[in-house]
Structures are given as C-alpha cells and as structure tokens.
PDB file of C-alpha atoms and ligand atoms in Angstrom:
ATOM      1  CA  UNK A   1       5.656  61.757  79.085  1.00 55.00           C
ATOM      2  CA  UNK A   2       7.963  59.560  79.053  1.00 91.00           C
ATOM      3  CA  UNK A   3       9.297  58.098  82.832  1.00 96.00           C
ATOM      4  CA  UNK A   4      12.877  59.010  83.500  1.00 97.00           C
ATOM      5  CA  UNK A   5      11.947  62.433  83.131  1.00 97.00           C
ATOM      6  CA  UNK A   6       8.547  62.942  84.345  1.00 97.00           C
ATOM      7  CA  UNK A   7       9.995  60.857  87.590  1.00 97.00           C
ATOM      8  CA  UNK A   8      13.665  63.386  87.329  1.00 97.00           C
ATOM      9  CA  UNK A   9      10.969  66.581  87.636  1.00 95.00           C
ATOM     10  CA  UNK A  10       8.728  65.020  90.628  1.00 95.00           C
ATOM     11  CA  UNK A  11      11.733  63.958  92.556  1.00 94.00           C
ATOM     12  CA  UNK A  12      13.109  67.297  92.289  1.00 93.00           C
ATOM     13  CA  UNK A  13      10.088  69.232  93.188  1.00 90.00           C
ATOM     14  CA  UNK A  14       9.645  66.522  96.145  1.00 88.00           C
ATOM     15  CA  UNK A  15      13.546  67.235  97.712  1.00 86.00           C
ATOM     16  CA  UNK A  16      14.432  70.707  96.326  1.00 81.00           C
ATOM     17  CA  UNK A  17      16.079  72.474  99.796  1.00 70.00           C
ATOM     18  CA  UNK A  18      15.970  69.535 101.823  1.00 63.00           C
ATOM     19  CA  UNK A  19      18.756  70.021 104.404  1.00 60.00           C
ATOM     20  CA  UNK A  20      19.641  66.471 106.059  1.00 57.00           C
ATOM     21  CA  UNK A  21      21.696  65.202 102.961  1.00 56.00           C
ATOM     22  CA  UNK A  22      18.397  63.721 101.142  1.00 71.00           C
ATOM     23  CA  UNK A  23      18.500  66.412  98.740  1.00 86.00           C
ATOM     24  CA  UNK A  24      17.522  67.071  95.023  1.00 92.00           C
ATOM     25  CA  UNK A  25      21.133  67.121  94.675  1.00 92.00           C
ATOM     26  CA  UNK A  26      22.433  63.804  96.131  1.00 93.00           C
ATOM     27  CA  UNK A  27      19.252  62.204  94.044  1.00 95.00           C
ATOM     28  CA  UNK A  28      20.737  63.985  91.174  1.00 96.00           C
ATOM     29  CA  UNK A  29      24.676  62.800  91.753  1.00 97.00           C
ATOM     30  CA  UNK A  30      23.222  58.933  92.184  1.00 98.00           C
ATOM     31  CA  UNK A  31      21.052  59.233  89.277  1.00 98.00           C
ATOM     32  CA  UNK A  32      24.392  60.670  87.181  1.00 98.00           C
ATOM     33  CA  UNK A  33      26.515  58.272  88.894  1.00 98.00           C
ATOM     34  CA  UNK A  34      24.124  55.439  88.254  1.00 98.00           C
ATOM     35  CA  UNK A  35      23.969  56.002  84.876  1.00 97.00           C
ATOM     36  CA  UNK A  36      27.761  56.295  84.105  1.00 96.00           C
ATOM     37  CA  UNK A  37      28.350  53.147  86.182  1.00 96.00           C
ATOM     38  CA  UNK A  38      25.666  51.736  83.563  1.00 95.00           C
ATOM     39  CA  UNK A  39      27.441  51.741  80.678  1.00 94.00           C
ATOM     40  CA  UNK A  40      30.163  50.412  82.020  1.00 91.00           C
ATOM     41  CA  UNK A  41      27.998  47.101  83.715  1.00 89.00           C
ATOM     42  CA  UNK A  42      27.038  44.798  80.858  1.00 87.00           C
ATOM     43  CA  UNK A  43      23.763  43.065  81.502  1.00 91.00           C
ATOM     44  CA  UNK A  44      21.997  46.198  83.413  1.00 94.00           C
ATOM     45  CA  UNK A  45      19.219  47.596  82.076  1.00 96.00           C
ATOM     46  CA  UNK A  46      19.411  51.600  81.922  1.00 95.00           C
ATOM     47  CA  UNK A  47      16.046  52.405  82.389  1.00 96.00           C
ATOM     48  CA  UNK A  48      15.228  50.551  85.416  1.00 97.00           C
ATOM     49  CA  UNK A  49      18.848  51.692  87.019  1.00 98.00           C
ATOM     50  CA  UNK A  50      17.845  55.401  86.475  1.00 98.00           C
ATOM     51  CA  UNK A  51      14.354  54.866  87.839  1.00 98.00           C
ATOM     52  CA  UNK A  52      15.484  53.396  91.143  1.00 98.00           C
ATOM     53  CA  UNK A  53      18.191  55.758  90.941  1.00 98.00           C
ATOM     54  CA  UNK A  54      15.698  58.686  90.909  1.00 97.00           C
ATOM     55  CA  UNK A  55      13.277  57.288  93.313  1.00 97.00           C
ATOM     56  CA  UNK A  56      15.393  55.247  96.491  1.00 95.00           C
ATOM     57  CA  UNK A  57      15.334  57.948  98.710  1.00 92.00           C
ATOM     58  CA  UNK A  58      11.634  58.865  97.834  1.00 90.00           C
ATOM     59  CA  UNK A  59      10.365  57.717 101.490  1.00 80.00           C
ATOM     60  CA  UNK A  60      13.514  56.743 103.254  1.00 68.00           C
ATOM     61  CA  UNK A  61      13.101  55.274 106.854  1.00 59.00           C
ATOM     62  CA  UNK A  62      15.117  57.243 108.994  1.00 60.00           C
ATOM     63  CA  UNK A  63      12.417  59.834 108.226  1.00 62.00           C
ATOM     64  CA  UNK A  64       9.250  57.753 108.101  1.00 66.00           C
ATOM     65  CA  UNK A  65       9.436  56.257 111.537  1.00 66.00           C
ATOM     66  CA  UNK A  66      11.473  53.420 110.864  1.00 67.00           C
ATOM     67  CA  UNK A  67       8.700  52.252 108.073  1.00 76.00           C
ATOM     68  CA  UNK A  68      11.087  50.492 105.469  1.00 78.00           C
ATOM     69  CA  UNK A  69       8.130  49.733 103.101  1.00 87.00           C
ATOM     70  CA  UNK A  70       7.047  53.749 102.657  1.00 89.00           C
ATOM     71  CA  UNK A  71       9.617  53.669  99.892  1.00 92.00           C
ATOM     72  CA  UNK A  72       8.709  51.372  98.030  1.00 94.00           C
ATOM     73  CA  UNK A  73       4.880  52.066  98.262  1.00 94.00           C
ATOM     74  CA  UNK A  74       5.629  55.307  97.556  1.00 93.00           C
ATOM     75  CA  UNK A  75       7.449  54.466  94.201  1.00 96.00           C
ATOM     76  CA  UNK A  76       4.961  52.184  93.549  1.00 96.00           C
ATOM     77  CA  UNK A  77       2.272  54.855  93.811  1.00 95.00           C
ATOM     78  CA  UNK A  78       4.079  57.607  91.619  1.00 96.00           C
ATOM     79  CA  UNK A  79       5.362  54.890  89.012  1.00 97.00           C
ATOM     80  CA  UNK A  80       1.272  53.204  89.120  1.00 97.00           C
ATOM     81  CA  UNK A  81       0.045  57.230  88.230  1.00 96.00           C
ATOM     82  CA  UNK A  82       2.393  57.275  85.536  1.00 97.00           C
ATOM     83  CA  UNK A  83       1.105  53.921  83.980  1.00 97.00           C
ATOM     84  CA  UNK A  84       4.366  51.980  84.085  1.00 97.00           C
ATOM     85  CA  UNK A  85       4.470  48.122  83.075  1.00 97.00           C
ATOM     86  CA  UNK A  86       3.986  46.034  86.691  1.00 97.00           C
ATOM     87  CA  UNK A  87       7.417  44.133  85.632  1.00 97.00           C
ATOM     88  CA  UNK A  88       9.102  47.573  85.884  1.00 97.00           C
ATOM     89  CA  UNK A  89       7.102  49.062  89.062  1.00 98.00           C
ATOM     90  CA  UNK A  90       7.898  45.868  90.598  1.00 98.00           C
ATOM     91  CA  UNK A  91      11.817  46.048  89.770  1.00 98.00           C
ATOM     92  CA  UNK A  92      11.851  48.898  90.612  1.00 98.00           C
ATOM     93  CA  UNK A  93      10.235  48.396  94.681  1.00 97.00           C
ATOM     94  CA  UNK A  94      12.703  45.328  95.114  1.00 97.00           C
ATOM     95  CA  UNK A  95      15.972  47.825  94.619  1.00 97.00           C
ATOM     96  CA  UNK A  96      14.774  50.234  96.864  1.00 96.00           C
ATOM     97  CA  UNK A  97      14.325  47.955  99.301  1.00 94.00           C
ATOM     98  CA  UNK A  98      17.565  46.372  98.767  1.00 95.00           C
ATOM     99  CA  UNK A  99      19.769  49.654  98.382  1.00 93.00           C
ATOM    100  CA  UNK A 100      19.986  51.018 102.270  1.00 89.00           C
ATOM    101  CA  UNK A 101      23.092  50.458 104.381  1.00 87.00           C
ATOM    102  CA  UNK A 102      21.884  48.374 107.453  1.00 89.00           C
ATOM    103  CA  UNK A 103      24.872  48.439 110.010  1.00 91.00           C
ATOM    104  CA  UNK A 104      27.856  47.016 109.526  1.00 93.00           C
ATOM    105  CA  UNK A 105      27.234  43.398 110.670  1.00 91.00           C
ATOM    106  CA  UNK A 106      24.154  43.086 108.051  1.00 90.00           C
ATOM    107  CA  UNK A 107      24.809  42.355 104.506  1.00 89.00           C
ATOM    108  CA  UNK A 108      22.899  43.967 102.126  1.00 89.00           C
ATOM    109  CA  UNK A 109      22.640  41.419  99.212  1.00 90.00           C
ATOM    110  CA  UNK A 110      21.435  42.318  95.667  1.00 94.00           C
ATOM    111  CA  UNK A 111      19.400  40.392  93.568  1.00 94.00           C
ATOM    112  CA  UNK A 112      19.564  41.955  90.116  1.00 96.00           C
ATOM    113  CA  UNK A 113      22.192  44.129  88.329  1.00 96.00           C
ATOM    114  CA  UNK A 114      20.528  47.628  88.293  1.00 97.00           C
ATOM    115  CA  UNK A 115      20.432  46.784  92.423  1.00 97.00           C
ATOM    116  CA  UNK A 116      23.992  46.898  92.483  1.00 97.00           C
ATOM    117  CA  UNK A 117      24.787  49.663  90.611  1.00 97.00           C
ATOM    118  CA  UNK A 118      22.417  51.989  92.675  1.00 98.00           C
ATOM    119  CA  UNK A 119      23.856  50.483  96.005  1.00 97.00           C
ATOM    120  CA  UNK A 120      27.314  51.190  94.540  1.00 98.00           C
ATOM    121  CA  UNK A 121      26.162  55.230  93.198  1.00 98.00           C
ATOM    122  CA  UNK A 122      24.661  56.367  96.725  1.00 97.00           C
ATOM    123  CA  UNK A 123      27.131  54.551  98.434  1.00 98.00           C
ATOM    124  CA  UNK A 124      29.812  56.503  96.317  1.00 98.00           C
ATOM    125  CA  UNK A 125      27.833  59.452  97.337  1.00 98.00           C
ATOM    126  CA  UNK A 126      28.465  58.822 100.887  1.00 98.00           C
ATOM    127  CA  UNK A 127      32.418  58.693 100.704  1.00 98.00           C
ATOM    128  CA  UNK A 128      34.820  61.295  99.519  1.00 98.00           C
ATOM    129  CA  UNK A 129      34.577  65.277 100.356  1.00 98.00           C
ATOM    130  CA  UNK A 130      30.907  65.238  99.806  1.00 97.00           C
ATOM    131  CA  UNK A 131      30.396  62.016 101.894  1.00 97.00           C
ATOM    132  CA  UNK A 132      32.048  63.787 104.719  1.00 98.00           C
ATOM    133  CA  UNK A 133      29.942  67.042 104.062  1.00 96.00           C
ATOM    134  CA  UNK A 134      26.749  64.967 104.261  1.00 94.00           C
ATOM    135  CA  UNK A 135      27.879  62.862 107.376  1.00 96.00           C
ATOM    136  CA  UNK A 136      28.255  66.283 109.490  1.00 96.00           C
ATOM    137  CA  UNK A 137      24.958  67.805 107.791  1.00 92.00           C
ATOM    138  CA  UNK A 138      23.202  64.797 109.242  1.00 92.00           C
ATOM    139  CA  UNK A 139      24.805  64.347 112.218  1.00 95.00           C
ATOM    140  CA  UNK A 140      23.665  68.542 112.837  1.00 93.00           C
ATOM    141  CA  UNK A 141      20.318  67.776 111.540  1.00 90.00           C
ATOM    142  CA  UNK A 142      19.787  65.166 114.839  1.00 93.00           C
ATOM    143  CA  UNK A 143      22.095  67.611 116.574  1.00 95.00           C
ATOM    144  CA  UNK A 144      24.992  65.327 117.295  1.00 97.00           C
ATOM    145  CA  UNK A 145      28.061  66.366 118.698  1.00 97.00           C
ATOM    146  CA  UNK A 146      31.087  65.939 115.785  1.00 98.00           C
ATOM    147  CA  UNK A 147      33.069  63.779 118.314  1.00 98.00           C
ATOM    148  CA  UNK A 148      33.422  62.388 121.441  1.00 97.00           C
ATOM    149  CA  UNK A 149      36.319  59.954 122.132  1.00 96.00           C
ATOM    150  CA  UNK A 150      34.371  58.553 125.416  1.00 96.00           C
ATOM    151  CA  UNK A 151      31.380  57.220 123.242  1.00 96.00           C
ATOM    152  CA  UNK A 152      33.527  54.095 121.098  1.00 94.00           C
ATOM    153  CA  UNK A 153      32.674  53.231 117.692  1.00 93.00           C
ATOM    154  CA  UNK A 154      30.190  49.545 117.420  1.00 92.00           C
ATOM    155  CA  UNK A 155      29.585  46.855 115.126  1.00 93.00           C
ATOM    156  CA  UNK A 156      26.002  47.110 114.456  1.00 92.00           C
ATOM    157  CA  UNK A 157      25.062  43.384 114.406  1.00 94.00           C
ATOM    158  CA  UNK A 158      21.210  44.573 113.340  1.00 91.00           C
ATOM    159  CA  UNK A 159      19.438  46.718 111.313  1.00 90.00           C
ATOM    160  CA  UNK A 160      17.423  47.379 114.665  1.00 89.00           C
ATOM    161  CA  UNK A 161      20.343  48.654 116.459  1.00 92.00           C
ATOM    162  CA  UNK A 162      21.722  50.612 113.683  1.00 90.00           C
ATOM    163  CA  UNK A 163      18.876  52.728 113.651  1.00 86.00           C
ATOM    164  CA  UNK A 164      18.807  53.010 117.253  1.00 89.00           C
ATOM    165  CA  UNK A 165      22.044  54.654 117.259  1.00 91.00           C
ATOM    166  CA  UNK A 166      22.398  58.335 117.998  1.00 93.00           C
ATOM    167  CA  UNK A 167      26.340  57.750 118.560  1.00 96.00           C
ATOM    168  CA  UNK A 168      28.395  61.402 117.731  1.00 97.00           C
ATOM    169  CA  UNK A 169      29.170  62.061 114.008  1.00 98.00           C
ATOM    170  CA  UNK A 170      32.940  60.865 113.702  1.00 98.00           C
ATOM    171  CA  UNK A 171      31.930  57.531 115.083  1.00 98.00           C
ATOM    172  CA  UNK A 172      29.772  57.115 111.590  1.00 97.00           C
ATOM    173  CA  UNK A 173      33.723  57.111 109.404  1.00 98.00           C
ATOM    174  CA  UNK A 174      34.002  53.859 111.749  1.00 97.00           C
ATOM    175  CA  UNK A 175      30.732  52.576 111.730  1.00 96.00           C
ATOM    176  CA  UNK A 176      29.701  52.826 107.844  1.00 97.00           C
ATOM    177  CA  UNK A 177      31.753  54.969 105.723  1.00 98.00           C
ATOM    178  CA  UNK A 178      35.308  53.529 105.746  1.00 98.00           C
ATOM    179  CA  UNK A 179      33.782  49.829 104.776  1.00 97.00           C
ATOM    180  CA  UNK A 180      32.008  51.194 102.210  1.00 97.00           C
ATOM    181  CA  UNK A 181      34.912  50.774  99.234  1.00 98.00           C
ATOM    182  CA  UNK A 182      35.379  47.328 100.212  1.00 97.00           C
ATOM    183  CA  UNK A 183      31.626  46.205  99.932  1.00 96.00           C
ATOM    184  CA  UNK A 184      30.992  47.805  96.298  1.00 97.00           C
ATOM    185  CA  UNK A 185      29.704  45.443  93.512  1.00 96.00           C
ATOM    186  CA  UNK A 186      31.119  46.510  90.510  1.00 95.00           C
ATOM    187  CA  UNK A 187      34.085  47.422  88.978  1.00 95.00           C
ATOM    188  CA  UNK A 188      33.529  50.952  87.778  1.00 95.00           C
ATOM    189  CA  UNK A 189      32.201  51.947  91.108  1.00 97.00           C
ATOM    190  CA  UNK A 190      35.349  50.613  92.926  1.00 98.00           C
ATOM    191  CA  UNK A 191      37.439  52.589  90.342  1.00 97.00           C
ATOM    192  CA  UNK A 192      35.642  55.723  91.556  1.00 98.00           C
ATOM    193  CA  UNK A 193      35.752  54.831  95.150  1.00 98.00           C
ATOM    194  CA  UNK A 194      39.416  54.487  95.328  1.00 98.00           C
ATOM    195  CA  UNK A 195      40.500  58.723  95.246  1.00 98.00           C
ATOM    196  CA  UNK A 196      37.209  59.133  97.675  1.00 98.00           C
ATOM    197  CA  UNK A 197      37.912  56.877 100.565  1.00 98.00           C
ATOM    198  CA  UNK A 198      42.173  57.692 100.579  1.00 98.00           C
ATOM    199  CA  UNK A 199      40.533  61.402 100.747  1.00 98.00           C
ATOM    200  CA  UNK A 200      38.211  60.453 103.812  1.00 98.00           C
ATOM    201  CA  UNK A 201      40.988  58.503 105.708  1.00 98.00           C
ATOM    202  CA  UNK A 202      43.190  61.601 105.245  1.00 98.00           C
ATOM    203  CA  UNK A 203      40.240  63.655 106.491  1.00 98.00           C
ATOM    204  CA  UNK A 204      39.910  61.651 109.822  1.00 98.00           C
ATOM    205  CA  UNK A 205      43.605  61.080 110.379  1.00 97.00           C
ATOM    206  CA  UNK A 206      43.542  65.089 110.293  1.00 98.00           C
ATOM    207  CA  UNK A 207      40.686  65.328 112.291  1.00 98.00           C
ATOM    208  CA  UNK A 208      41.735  63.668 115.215  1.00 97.00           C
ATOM    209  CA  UNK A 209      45.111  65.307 114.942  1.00 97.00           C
ATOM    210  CA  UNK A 210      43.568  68.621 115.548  1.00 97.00           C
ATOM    211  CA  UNK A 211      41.041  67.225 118.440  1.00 96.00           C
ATOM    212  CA  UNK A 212      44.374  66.538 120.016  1.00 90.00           C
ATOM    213  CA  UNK A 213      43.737  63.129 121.893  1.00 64.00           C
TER     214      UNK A 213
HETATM  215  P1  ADP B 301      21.775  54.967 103.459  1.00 86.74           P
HETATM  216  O1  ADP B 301      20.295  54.845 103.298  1.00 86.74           O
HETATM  217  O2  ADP B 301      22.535  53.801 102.921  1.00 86.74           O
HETATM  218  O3  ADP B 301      22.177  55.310 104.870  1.00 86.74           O
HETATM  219  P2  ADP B 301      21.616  57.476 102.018  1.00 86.74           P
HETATM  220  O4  ADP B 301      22.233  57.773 100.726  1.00 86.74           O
HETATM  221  O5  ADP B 301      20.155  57.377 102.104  1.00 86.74           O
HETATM  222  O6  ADP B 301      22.303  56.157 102.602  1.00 86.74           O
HETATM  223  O7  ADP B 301      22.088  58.667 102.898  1.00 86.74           O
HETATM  224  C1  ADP B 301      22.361  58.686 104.165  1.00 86.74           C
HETATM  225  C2  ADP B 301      23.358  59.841 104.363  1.00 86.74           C
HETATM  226  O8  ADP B 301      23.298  60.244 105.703  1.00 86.74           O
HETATM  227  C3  ADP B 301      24.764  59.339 104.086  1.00 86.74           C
HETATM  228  O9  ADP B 301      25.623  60.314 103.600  1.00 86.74           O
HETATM  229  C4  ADP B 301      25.162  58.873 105.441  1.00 86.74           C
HETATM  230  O10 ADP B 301      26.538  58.783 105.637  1.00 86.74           O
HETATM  231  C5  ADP B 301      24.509  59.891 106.337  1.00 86.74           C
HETATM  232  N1  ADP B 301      24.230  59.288 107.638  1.00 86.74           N
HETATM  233  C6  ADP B 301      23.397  58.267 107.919  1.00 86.74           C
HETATM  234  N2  ADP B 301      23.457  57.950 109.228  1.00 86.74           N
HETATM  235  C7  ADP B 301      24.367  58.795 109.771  1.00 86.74           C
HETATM  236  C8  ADP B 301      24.895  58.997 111.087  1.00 86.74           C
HETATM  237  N3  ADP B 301      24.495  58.245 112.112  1.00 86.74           N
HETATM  238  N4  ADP B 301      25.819  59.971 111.249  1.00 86.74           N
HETATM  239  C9  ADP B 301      26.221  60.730 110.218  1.00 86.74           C
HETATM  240  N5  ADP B 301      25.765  60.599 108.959  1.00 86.74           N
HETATM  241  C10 ADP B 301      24.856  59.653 108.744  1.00 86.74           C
HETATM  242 NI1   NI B 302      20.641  58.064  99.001  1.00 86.74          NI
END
C-alpha cells in the first residue's frame, strides 16, 4: 500500500473520538489544508507535506508527559513498518519536531518547505470559529475556567513555562492565538488566515462585552 493512505487509515483509527481537540478531524483539516497550501508553495514536496501532515500530532507532548521526542519516534516506528526510504522517515521526524507552538517568546524556526506549510495548516486550524471551539474543548478537557480577569495574560519566554501554564482559557486568545496570523510562512496560508483571526478578535471583543468587566 502505498503511504499517504495506509498512514490517512492508521491515523484515523489511532484519534477517531478523541475529545481534547487532537482529533481524527483536526488531523484531517491539516492534512486538507496542507495539501491545498501545497500547490500553491513552489519547491514543497507533496508527499512528505501530507505525511507530516497526517502524522504531527501522532504522540504530541502535552499528552506524553512533556516527552517531545514520542512523536517523532512514533512516526518513525509506523513509517519504519511501512518500509519508507530513511530520507523520507527522517524528513518526516525533523517537521514534527519543528511544527509545535512553544510560547510566545520562542520562535519556532523551519528548516525545509513542507515544515512550513504544516506549521502554517495546524496553526490555521487553531484560529477562526473552529480555533475558538478547540481552545474551550481543551481548556474543559484540563478543566479550566473560560475566564478570569484576576489571572493576566504572560509572555511565555520558554517552552518550559509554556507548558507549565494552566492559566484560564481566554488568556490562551492572548497568549498564542491572536499572534498566530502574523507568524505564518507562506503566502496562501496568510490569505486564509486573514477572515479567521478578524472572526476571533470579534469573538473576544464580544466575549468580554458580555463578562461585563
Ligand atoms: P500546538 O501543538 O501548536 O499547540 P495543536 O494543533 O497540536 O497545536 O493543537 C493544540 C490545540 O489545543 C490548539 O487548538 C490550541 O489552541 C489548543 N490549546 C493548547 N493549549 C491551550 C491552552 N492552554 N488553552 C486552550 N487551548 C489550548
Ligand atoms: Ni495539530
């Protein structure tokens, strides 16, 4: 069997009915998005985009006990039992590593095209109406409060103290999600971005109009 689809079924086995916002269907709208973004991103190779699409979420470490590598080994190990090339397994590991949002005083560098454009499609997955929706699934999965206007949004200077923080759900618009237009790669994401992040600072502006503070 080919990869893209043998790695597309084993993905969605893994994450069917996962509740926390890792689900078969984000995978699925980064894998789409990723794709699309591809053929509009001369130079980046499709197959290797849409296999780190389908697998950079496979062991993520805010549910492996912080262990950034279990992704990557992880990949490694399905992509090693499907007999990919070592160039592409290899590609493949470095993306996933390089894909996750670290705090907002980290940069998150790429090193290849297909890295960019799968940074740019789950980080177009966390803006917009569903970006919101997943922001206050996650924040009920740890069983945050929405908001709390005593606890003030931070600059996390580390990727240490980012995942330390258990800071109430509204904080996270300050703290990741409204940055996230201005630190796309390419082009075609930052086209998509645009509608997304005027609908999230609409959402917010509403939101603390109704809190009433
Ligand atoms: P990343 O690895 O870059 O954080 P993912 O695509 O793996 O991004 O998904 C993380 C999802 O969970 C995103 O929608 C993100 O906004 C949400 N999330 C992460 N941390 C928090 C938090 N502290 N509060 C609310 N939502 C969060
Ligand atoms: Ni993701």
């Amino acid at each position: 069997m080919s990869l893209i689809p043998a790695t597309a079924a084993y993905v969605e086995a893994q994450f069917t009915g996962e509740g926390s916002g890792h689900d078969w269907a984000h995978i699925r709208r980064v894998w789409q998005m990723a794709r699309r973004l591809a053929t509009a991103t001369p130079g980046a190779d499709p197959e290797i985009t849409e296999l780190a699409a389908l697998l950079h979420d496979i062991a993520d470490w805010k549910f492996h006990g912080g262990d950034y590598e279990a992704g990557p080994r992880a990949a490694r190990a399905w992509l090693l039992g499907l007999q990919a090339p070592e160039a592409t397994i290899a590609r493949v590991e470095t993306i996933i590593r390089e894909v996750s949002f670290k705090g907002l005083g980290v940069e998150t560098p790429v090193s290849s095209p297909e890295a960019a454009l799968v940074q740019d499609a789950d980080r177009l997955d966390a803006i917009g109406a569903i970006g919101v929706a997943r922001a206050f699934a996650y924040g009920g999965h740890k069983g945050r409060p929405l908001h709390d206007p005593a606890v003030p949004p931070v600059v996390h200077a580390t990727f240490a103290a980012y995942q330390k923080n258990t800071a109430p759900t509204l904080n996270h618009f300050y703290e990741k999600l409204l940055h996230l237009r201005d630190r796309l790669h390419t082009p075609a994401a930052r086209a998509v971005a645009e509608d997304r992040h005027m609908f999230m600072e609409a959402f917010v502006a509403q939101f603390l109009a109704e809190w009433g503070e």
